[in-house]
Tab-separated table of C-alpha atoms and ligand atoms in Angstrom:
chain	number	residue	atom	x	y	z
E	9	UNK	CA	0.000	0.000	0.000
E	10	UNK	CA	1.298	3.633	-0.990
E	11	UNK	CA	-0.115	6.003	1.285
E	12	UNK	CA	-1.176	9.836	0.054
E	13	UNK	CA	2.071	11.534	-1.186
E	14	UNK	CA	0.559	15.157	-0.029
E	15	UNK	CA	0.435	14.687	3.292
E	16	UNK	CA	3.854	12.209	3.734
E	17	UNK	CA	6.089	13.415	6.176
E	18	UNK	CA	9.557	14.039	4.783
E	19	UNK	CA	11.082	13.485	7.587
E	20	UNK	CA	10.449	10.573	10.314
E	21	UNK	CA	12.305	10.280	13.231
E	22	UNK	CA	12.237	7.227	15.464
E	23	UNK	CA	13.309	6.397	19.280
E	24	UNK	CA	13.199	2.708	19.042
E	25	UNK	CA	12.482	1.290	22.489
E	26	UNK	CA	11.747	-1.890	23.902
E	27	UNK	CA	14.093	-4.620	22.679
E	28	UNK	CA	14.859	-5.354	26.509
E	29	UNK	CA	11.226	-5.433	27.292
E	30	UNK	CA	10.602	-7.857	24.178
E	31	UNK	CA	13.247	-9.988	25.288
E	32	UNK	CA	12.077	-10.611	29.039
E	33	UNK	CA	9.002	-11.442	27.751
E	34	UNK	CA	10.409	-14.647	25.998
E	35	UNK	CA	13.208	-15.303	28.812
E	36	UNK	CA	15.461	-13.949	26.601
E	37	UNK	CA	18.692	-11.983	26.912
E	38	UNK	CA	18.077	-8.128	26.142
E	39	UNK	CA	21.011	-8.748	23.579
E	40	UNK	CA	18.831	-11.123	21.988
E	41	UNK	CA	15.417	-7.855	22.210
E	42	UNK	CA	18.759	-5.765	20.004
E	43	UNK	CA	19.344	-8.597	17.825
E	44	UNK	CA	15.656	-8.695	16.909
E	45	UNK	CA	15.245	-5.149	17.055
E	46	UNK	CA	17.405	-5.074	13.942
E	47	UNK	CA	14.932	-7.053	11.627
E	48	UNK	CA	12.727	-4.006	12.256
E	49	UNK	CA	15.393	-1.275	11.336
E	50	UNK	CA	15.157	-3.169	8.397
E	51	UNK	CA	11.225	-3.094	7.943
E	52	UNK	CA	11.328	0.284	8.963
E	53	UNK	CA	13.535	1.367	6.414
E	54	UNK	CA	12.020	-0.614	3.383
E	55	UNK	CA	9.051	0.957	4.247
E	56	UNK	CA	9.992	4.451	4.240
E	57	UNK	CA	12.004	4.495	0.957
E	58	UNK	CA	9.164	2.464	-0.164
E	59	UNK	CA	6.668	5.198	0.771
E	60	UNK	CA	8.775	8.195	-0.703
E	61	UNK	CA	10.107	9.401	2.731
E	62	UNK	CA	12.807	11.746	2.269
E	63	UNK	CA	15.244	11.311	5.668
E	64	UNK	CA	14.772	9.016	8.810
E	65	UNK	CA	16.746	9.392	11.234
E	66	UNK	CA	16.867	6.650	14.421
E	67	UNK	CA	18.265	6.858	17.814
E	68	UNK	CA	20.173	3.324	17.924
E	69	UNK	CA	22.525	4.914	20.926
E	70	UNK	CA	21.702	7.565	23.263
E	71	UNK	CA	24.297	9.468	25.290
E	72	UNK	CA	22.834	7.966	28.451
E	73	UNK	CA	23.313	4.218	27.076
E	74	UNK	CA	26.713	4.551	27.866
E	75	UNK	CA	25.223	4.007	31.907
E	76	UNK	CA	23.930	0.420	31.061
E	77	UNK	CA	25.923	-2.805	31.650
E	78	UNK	CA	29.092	-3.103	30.251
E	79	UNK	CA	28.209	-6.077	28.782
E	80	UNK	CA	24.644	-4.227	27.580
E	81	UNK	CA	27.303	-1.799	25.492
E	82	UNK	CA	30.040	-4.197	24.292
E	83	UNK	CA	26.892	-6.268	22.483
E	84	UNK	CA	25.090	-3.343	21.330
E	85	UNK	CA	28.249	-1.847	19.616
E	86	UNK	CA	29.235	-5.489	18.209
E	87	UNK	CA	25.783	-5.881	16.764
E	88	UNK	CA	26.013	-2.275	14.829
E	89	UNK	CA	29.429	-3.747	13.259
E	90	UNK	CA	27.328	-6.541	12.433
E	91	UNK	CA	24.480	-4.631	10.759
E	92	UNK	CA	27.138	-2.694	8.802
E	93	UNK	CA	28.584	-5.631	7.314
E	94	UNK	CA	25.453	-7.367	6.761
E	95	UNK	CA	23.178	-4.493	5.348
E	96	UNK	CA	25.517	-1.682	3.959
E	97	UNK	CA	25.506	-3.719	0.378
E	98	UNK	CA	21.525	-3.960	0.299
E	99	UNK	CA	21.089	-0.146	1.358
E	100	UNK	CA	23.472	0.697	-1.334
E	101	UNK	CA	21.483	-1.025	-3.921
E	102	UNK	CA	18.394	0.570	-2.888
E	103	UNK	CA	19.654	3.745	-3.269
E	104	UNK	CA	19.550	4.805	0.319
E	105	UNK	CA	22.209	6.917	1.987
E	106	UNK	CA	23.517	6.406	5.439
E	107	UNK	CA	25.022	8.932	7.514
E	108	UNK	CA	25.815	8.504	11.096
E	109	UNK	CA	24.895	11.323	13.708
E	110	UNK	CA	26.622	11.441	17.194
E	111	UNK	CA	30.426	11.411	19.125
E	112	UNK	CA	32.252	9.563	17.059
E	113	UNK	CA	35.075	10.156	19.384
E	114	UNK	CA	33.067	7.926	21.917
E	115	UNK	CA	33.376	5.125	19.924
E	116	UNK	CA	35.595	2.584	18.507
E	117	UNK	CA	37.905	3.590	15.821
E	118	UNK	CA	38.005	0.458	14.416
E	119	UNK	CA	33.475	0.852	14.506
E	120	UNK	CA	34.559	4.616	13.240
E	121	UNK	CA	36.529	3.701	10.208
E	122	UNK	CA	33.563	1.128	9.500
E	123	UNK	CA	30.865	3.704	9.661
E	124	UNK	CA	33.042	6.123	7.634
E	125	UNK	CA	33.394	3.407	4.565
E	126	UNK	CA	29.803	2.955	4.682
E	127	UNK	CA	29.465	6.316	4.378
E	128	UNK	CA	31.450	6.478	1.714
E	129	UNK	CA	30.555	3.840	-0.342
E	130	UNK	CA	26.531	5.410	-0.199
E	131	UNK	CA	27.878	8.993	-0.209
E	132	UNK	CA	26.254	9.456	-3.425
E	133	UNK	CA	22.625	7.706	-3.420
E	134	UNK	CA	20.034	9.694	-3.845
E	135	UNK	CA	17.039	8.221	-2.222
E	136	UNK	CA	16.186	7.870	1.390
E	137	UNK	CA	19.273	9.418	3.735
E	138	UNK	CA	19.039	6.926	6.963
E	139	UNK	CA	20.895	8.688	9.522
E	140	UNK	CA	21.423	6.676	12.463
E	141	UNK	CA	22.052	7.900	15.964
E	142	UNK	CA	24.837	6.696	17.929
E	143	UNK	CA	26.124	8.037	21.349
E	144	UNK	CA	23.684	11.367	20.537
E	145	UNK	CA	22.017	13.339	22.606
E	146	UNK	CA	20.023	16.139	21.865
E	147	UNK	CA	21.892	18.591	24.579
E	148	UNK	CA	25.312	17.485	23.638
E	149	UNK	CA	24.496	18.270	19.322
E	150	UNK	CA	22.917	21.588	20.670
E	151	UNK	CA	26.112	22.072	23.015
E	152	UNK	CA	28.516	21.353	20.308
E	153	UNK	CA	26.825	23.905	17.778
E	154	UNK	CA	27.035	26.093	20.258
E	155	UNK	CA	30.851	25.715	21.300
E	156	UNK	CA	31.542	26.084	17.201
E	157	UNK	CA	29.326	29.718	16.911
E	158	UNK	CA	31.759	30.634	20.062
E	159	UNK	CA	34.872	29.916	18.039
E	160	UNK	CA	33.506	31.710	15.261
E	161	UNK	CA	32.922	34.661	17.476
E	162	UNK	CA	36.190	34.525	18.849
E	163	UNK	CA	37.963	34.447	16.092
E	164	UNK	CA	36.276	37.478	14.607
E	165	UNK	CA	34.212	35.890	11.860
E	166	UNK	CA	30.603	36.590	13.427
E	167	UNK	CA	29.494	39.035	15.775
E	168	UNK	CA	27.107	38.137	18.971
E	169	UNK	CA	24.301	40.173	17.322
E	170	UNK	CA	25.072	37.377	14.107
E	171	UNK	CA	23.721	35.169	15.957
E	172	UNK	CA	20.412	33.807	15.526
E	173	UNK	CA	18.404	30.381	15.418
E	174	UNK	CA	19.447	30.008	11.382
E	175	UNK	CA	22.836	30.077	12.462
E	176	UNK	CA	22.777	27.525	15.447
E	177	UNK	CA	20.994	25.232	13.045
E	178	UNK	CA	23.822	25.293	10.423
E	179	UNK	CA	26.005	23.942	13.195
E	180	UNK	CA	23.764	21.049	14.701
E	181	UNK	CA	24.270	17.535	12.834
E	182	UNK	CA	21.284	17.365	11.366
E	183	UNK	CA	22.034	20.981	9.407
E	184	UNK	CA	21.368	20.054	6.163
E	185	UNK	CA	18.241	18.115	6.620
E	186	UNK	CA	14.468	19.229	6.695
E	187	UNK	CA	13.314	18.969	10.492
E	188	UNK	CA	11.653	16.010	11.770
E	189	UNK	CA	7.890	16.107	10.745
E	190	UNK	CA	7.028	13.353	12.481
E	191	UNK	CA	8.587	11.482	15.735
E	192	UNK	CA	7.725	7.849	16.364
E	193	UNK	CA	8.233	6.433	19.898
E	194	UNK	CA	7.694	2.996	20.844
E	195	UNK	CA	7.678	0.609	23.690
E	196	UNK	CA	5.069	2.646	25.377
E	197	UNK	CA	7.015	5.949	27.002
E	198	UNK	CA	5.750	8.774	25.994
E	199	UNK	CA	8.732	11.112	26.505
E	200	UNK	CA	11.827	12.288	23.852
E	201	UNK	CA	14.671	11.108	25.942
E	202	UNK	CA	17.141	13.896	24.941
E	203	UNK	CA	16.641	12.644	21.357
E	204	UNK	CA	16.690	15.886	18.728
E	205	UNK	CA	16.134	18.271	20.874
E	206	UNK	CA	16.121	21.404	18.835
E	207	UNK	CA	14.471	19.661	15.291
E	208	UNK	CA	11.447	18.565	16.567
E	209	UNK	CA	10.353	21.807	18.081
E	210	UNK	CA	7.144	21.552	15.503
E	211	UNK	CA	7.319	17.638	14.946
E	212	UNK	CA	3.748	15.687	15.391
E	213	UNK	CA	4.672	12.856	18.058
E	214	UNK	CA	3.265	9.346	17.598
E	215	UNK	CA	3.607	6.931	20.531
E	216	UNK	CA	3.193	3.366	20.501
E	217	UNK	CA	2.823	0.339	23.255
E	218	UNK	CA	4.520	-1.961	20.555
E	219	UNK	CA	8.051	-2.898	21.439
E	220	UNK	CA	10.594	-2.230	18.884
E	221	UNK	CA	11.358	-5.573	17.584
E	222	UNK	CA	7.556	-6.232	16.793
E	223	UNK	CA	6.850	-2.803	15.227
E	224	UNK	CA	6.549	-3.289	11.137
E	225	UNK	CA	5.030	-1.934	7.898
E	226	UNK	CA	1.553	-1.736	9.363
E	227	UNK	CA	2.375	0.045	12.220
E	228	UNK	CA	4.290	2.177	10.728
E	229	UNK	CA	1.251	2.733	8.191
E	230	UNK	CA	-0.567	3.736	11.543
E	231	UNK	CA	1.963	6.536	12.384
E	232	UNK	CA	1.544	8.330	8.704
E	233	UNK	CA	-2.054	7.966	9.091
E	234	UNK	CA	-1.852	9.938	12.431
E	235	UNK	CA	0.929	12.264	9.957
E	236	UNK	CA	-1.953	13.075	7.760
E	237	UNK	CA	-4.786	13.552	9.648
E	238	UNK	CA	-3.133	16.387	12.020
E	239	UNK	CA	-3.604	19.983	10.870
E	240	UNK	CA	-0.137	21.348	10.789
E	241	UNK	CA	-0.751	24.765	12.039
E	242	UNK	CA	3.208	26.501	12.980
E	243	UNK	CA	1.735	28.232	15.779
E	244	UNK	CA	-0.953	29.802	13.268
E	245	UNK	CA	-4.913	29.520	13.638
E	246	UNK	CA	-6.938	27.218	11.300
E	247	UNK	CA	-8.397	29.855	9.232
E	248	UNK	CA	-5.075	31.640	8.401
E	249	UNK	CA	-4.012	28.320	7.194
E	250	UNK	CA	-7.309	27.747	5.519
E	251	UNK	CA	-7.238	31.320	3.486
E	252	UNK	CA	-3.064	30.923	2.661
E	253	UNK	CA	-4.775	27.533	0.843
E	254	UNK	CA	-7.015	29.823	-1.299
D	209	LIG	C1	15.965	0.615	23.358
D	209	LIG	O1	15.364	-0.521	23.915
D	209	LIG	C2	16.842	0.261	22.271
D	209	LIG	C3	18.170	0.551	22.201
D	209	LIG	C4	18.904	1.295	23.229
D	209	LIG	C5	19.000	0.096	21.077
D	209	LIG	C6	18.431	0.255	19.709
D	209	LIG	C7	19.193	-0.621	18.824
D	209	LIG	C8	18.696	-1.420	17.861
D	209	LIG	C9	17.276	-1.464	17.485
D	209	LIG	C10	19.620	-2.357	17.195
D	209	LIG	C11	20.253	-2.004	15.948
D	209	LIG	C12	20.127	-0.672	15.367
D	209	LIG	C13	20.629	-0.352	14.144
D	209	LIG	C14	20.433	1.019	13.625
D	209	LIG	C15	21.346	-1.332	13.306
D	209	LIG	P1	15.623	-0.822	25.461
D	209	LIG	O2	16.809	-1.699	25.547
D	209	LIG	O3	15.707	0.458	26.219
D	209	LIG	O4	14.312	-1.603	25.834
D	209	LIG	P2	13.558	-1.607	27.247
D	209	LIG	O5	13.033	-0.220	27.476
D	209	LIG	O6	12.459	-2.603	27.030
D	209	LIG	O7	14.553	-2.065	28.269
């Protein structure tokens, strides 16, 4: 099913949670909620190239992860070298771009140089850019931007009164993207976890009791139904949007 181009969101974002949830339901270990959790990155992604989406961005990694078992982290990063080896070809023939979002200098170099070839090698697609969010928070990308305007000030290249939000955005990491339109939570929270803090100042947010790993092309369907039934107003009133439609 192709849902109404009009009223598609062109950009989803999603905080994927409830892998561990998913995985103590079946006296599993939560590595084992991650591992599944991939199959629906997958879904997810098929889905949203298949419906004409232009950029989703996921939060695989939060700055806060870093606070879970050792073990927790060591198998979470292991499985995103996995994923890389074992999807990067298929996203390359579909066309999709992947970009990875986050403190690289947190991670692994040997994870770093893998995400930077993958990178690479889809550098040049031009349908759906996946960016995927790994040790990101929302505070830290709108503390970095921040520490670069300083620089620029200091070095005499803006002024203070240069500032303004236009600016800040150019230095976040999702600057060259259109902002969210549409954030998907699931796993039954309904809260934004530090995700993009500044983007989704105007997003429509969509929460769901399904855990991660079971959340597919239907239930995504559900989420751009929600998309297109909300009135996007930007803080105006109904009739100024009605008339601007004349
Ligand atoms: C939250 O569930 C999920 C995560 C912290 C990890 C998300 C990672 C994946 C879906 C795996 C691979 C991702 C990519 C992009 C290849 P949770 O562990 O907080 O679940 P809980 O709330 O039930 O404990």
């Amino acid at each position: 099913m192709t849902l109404n181009q009009t009223s598609l969101p062109k950009h989803v974002a999603v905080i994927m949670d409830g892998n561990g949830r998913w995985a103590k339901a079946r006296q599993k270990p939560r590595r084992a909620g991650h591992r599944a959790g991939v199959k629906a990155v997958r879904a997810t992604v098929e889905e949203a190239a298949k419906q004409g989406v232009e950029v989703l961005t996921l939060f695989a990694f939060s700055s806060e992860n870093w606070a879970r078992p050792e073990e927790e982290v060591h198998s979470l990063m292991a499985l995103f070298l996995e994923a890389l080896r074992r999807e990067v070809d298929e996203l390359h023939r579909n066309n999709v771009r992947l970009r990875v979002i986050g403190a690289r200098e947190l991670l692994n170099p040997g994870l770093v140089k893998k995400f930077g070839d993958a990178e690479e090698k889809t550098a040049n697609n031009t349908g759906l850019l996946l960016n995927v969010a790994v040790a990101y928070g929302g505070r830290w990308d709108i503390l970095v931007a921040t520490k670069r305007i300083a620089r620029k000030v200091a070095d005499g290249e803006i002024e203070v009164d240069d500032i303004d939000e236009a600016r800040l955005a150019a230095e976040m990491q999702l600057a060259d993207c259109p902002e969210p339109d549409l954030l998907i939570r699931t796993g039954g929270e309904q809260r934004i976890s530090n995700f993009l803090l500044w983007n989704i100042a105007y997003a429509e947010l969509w929460f769901t009791d399904v855990l991660w790993p079971d959340f597919d092309a239907g239930e995504f369907h559900k989420a751009l139904q929600y998309f297109a039934e909300k009135q996007r107003r930007f803080g105006q009133t109904g009739e100024q949007l009605a008339a601007a439609e004349c």
